[in-house]
Short mmCIF file of C-alpha atoms in Angstrom, two decimals:
data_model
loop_
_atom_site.label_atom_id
_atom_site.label_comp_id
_atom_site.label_asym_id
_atom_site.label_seq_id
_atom_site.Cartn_x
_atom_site.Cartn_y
_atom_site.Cartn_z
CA UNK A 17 39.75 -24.53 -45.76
CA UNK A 18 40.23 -24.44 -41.71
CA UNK A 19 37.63 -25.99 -39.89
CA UNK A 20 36.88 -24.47 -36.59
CA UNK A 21 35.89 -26.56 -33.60
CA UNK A 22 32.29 -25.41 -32.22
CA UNK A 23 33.32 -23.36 -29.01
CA UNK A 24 35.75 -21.38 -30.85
CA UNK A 25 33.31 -20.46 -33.69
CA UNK A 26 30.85 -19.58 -31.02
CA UNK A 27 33.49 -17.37 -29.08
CA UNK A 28 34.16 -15.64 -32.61
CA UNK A 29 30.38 -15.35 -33.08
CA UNK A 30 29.58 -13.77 -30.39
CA UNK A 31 32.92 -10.98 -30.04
CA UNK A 32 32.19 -10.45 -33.86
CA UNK A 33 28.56 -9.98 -32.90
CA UNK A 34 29.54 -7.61 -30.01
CA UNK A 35 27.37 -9.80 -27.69
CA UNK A 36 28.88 -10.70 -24.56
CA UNK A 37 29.23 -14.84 -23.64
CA UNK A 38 28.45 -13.69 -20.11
CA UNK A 39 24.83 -12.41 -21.01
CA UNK A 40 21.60 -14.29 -21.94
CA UNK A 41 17.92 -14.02 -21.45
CA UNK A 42 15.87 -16.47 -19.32
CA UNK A 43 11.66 -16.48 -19.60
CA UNK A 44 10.18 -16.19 -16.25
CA UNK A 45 7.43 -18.63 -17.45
CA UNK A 46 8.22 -21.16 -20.26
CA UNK A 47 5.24 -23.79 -19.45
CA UNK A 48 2.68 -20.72 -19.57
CA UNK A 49 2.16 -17.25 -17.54
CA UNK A 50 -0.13 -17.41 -14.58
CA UNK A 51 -2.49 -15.13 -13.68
CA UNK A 52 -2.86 -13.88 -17.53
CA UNK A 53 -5.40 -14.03 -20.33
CA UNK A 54 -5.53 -13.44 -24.57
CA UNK A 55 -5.31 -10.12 -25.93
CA UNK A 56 -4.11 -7.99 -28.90
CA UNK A 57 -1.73 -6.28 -26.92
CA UNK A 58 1.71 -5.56 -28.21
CA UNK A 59 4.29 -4.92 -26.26
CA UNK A 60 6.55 -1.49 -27.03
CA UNK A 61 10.54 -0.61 -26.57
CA UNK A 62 10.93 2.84 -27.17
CA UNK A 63 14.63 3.88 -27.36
CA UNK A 64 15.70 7.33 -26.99
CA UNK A 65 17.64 8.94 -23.97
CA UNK A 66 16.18 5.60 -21.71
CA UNK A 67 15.00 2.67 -23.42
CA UNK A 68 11.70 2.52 -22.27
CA UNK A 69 9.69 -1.23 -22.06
CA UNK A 70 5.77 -0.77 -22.10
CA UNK A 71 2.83 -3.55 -22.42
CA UNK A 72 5.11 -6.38 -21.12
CA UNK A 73 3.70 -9.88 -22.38
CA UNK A 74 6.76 -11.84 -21.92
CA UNK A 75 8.36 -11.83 -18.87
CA UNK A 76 11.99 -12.70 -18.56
CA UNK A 77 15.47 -12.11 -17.07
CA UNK A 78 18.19 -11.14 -18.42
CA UNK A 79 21.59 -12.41 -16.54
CA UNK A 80 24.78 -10.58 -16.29
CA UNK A 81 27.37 -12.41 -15.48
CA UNK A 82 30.81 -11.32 -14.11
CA UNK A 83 33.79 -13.49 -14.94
CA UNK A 84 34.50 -16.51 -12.87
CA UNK A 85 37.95 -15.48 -11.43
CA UNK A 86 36.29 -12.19 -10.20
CA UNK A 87 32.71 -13.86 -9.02
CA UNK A 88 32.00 -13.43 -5.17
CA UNK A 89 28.91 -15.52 -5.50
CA UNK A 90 26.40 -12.84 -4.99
CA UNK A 91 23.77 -12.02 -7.32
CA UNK A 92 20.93 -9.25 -7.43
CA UNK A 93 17.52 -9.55 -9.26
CA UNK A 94 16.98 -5.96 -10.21
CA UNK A 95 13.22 -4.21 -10.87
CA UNK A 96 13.75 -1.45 -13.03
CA UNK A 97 11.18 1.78 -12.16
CA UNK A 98 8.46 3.53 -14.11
CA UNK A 99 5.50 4.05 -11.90
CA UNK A 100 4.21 0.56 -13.02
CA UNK A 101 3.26 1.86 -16.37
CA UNK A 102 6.42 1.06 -17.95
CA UNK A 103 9.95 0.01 -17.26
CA UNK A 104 13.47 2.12 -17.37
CA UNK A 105 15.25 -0.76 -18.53
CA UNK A 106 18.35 0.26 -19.41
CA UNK A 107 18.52 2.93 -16.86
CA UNK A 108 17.06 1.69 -13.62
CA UNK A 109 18.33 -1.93 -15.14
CA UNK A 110 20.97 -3.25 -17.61
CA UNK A 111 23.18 -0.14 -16.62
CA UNK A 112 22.73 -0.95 -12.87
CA UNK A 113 23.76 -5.00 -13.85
CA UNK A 114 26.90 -3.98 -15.29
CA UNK A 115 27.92 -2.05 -12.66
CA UNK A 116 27.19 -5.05 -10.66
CA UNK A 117 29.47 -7.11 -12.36
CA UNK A 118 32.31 -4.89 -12.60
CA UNK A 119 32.03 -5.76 -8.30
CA UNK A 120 32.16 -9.18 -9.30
CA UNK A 121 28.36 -9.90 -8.68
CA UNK A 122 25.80 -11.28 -10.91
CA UNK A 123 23.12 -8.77 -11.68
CA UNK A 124 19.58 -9.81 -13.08
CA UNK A 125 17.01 -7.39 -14.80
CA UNK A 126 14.04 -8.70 -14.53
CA UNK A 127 11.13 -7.43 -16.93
CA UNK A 128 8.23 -7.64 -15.18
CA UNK A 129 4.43 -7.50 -15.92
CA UNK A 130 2.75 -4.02 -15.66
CA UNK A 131 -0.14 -4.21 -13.66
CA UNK A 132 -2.03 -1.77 -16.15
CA UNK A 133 -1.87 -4.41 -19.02
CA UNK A 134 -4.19 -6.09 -20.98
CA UNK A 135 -2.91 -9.15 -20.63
CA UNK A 136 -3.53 -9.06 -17.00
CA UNK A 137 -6.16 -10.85 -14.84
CA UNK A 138 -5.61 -9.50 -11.38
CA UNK A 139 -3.11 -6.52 -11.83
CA UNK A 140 -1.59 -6.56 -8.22
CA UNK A 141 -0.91 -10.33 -8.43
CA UNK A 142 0.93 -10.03 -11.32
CA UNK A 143 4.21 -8.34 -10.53
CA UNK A 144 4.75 -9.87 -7.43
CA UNK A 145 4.09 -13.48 -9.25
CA UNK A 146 6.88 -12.43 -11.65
CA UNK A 147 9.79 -11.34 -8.84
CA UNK A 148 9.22 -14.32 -7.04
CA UNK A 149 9.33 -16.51 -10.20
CA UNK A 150 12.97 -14.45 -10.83
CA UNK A 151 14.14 -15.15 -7.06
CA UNK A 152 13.32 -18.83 -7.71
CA UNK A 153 15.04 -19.22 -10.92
CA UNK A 154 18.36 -17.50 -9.91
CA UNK A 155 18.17 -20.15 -7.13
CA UNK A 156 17.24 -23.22 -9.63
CA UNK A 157 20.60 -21.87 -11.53
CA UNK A 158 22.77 -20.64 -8.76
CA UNK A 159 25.54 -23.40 -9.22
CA UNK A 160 25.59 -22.66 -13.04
CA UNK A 161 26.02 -19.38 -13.17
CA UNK A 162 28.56 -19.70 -9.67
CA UNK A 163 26.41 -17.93 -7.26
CA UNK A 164 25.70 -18.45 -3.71
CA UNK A 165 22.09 -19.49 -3.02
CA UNK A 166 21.96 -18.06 0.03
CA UNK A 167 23.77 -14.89 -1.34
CA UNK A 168 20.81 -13.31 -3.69
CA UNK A 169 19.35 -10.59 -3.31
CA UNK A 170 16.74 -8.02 -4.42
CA UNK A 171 17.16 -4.10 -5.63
CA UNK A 172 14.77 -1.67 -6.86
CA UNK A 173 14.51 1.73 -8.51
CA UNK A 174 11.28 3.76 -7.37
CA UNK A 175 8.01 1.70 -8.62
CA UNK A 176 10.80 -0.77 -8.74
CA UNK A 177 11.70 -0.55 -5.42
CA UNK A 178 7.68 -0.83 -4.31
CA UNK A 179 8.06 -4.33 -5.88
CA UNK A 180 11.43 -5.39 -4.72
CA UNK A 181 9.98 -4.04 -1.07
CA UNK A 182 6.93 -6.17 -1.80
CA UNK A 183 8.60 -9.15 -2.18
CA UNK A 184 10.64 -8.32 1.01
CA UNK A 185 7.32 -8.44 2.85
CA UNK A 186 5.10 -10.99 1.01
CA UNK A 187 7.59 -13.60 -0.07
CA UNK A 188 6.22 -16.02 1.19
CA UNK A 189 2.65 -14.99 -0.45
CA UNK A 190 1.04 -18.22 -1.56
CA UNK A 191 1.11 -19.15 -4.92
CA UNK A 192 -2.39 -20.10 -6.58
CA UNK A 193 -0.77 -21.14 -9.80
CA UNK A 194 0.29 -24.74 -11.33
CA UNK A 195 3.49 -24.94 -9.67
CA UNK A 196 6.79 -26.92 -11.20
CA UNK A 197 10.14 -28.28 -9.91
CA UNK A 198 11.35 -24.39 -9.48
CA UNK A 199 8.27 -22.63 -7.37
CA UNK A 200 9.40 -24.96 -4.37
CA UNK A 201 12.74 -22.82 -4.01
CA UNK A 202 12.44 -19.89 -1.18
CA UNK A 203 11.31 -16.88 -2.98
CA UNK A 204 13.15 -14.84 0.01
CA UNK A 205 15.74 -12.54 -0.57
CA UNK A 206 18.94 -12.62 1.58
CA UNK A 207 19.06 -9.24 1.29
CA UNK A 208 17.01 -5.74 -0.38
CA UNK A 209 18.41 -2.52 -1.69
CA UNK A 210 16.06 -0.27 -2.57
CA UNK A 211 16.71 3.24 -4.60
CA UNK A 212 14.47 6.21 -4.28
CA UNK A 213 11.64 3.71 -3.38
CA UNK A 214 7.46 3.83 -3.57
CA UNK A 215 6.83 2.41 -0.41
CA UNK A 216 3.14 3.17 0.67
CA UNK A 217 0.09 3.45 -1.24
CA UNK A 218 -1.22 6.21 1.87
CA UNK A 219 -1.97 9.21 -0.39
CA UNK A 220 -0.43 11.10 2.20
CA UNK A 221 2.70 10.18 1.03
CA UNK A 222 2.71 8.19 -2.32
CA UNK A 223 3.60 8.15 -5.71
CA UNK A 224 0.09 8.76 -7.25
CA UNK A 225 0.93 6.92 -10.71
CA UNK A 226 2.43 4.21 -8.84
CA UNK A 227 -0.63 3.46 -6.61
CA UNK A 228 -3.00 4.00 -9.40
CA UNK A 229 -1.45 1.89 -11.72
CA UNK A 230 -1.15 -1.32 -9.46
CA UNK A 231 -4.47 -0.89 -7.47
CA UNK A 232 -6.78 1.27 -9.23
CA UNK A 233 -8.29 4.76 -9.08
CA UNK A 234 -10.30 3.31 -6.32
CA UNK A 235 -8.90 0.45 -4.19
CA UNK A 236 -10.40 -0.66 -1.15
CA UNK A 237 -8.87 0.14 2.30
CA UNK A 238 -7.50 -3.59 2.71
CA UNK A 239 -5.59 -3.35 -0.28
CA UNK A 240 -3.67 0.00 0.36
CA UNK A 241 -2.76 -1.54 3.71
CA UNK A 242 -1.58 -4.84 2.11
CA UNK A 243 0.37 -2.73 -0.04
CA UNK A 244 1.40 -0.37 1.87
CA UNK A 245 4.90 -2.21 2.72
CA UNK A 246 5.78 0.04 5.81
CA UNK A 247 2.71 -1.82 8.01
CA UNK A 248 4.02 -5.21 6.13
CA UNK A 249 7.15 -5.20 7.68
CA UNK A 250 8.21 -8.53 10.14
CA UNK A 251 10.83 -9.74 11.95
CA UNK A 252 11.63 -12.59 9.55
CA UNK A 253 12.82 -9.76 7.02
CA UNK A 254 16.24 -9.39 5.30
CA UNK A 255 18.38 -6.27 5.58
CA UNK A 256 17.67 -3.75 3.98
CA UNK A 257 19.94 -0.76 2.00
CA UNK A 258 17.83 2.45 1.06
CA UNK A 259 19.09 5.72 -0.61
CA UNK A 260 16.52 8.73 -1.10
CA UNK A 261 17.21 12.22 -1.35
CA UNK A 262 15.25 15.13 0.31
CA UNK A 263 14.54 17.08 -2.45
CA UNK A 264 12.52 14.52 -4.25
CA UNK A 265 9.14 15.69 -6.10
CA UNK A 266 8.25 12.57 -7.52
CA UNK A 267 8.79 10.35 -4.50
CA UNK A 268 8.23 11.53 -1.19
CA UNK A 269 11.75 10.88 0.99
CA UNK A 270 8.89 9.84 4.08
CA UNK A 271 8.45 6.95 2.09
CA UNK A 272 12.03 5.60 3.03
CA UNK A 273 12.18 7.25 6.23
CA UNK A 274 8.54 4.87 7.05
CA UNK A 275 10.22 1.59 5.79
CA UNK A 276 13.26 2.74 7.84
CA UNK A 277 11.35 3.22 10.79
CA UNK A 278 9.21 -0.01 10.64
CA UNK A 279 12.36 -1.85 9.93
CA UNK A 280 14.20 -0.70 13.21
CA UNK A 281 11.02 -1.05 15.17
CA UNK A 282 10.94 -4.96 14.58
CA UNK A 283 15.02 -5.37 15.05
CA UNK A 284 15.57 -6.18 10.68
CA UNK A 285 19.13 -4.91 10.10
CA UNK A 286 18.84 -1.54 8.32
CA UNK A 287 20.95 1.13 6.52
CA UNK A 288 20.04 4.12 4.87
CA UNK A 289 21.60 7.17 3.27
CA UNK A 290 19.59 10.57 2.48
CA UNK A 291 21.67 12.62 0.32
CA UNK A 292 19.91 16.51 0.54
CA UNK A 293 19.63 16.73 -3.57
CA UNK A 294 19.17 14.65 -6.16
CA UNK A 295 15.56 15.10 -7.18
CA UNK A 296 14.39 11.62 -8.42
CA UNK A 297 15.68 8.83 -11.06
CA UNK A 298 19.15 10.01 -11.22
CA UNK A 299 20.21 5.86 -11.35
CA UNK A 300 24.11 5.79 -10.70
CA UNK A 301 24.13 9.69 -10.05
CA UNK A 302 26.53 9.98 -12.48
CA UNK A 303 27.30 13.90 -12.88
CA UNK A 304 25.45 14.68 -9.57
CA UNK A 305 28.45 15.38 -7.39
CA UNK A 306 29.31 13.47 -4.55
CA UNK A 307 25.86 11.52 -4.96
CA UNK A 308 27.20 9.90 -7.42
CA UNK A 309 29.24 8.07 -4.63
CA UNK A 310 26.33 6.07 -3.31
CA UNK A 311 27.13 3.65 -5.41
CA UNK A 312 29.95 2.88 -3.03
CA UNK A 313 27.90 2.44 0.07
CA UNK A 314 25.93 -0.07 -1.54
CA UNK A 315 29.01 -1.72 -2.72
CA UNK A 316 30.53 -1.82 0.81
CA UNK A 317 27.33 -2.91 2.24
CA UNK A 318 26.91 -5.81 0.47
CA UNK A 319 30.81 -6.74 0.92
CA UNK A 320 29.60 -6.96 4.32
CA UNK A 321 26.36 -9.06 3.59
CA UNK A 322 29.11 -11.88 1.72
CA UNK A 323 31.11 -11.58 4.69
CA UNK A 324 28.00 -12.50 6.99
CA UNK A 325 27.03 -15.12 4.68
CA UNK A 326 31.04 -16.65 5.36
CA UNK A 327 32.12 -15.83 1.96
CA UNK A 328 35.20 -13.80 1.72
CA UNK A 329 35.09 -10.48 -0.10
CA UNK A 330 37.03 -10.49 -3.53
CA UNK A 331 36.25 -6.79 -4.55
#
């Protein structure tokens, strides 16, 4: 009988398998979770039209890898959405990583810890803790997986794009944690794109849910400021790539027209694109008309963050 040298019986594994060589999953914390305590808790994946993540205990990545010959060293750690009470994985996520790829960039789903779980201490510490763990680790790996560390960057989907805003403004947030080798890597992005995004916690103009999931029913008037990411904003901030529409119900569109406006007003390199309809979640806008273009804006935009950063463009 043939006897098959290791890589090739992994390569046949894996295409038999219809798992992808260019895919694995990472935990955020592997020496224990910060800011977290005991609990029956379980978490849930509910597949249907969206597969839908609730109760998060585990935090991890997963990474998405395009092939080497195509790779233009850029990578983006995505936060799906859900109003913090759950996570559109798939479409707010893995779908939005492949996509990536197919630009030749390395796209990284983080599933993060809902504020609203059990397993919780604080629950505003805890998603932030996990995005900057993700930043960090991309960094730790960056020559392995053949990406730029000064070429990674953040996206995120409404709720999603609160957190991926947060860590725009509070990356450099001190940690309060047992730190390893990994927590001293910059936690900064190079640069944010942010999709139909929760930006303040001012009832004015937020997502109810949102707020009331990661600060309460209650919160005090220091915390909706902190997170309110439109006052956050400074000039040590990296550009920034937002796409609303007007039309949206869930989402106010003020919320990306504030972060716009605070972004100019301190000089941080901004672009953003309101379509007129689109409502809210429509992801890649696939079978939305020309909104399901914007995809292309963000893929020129960050051709011109690589060429900034002195890499060529391959894509």
């Amino acid at each position: 009988m043939k006897k098959y040298r290791p890589v090739f019986l992994l390569s046949l594994i894996l295409s038999t398998s219809g798992i992808s060589a260019q895919e694995m999953t990472l935990p955020l914390w592997p020496n224990g979770i910060p800011n977290s305590k005991e609990s029956d808790e379980k978490e849930v994946s509910e597949t249907g039209d969206i597969n839908w993540i609730r109760n998060v205990q585990d935090p991890d990545i997963a990474v998405f890898l395009p092939t080497m010959q195509s790779a233009t060293g850029q990578a983006v750690v995505i936060c799906p959405g859900g109003g913090y009470g759950g996570l559109a994985y798939d479409w707010e996520g893995t779908d939005i990583a492949k996509w990536l790829n197919s630009k030749g960039i390395a796209g990284i789903v983080l599933k993060y810890r809902l504020p609203n779980s059990e397993s919780v201490e604080v629950s505003y510490k805890a998603p932030l803790q996990d995005v900057q763990r993700a930043m960090r680790l991309v960094r730790a790996n960056a020559e392995k997986w053949n990406v730029h560390q000064n070429s990674v960057g953040i996206m995120g989907f409404s709720a999603g794009g609160h957190l991926a805003s947060t860590l725009g403004t509070h990356f450099d947030h001190e940690d309060v944690f047992k730190k390893d080798a990994i927590d001293s890597l910059s936690a900064r992005p190079d640069f944010m794109a942010l999709v139909y995004p929760v930006i303040t916690m001012n009832s004015e103009f937020t997502h109810q849910g949102s707020r009331n999931s990661l600060l309460g029913e209650n919160p005090s008037k220091e915390l909706v400021k902190e997170f309110s990411n439109e006052l956050q904003v400074q000039n040590n901030m990296p550009p920034t790539f937002i796409i609303h529409a007007t039309d949206d119900d869930a989402v106010p569109v003020e919320n990306a027209l504030l972060f716009y406006k605070a972004l100019k007003d301190q000089n941080i390199k901004a672009e953003m694109h309101i379509y007129p309809e689109g409502g809210h979640g429509f992801s890649l806008g696939l079978g939305k008309g020309y909104l399901e273009t914007w995809p292309d804006r963000l893929h020129d935009w960050l051709k011109k963050m690589n060429e900034s950063q002195g890499e060529p463009s391959k894509n």
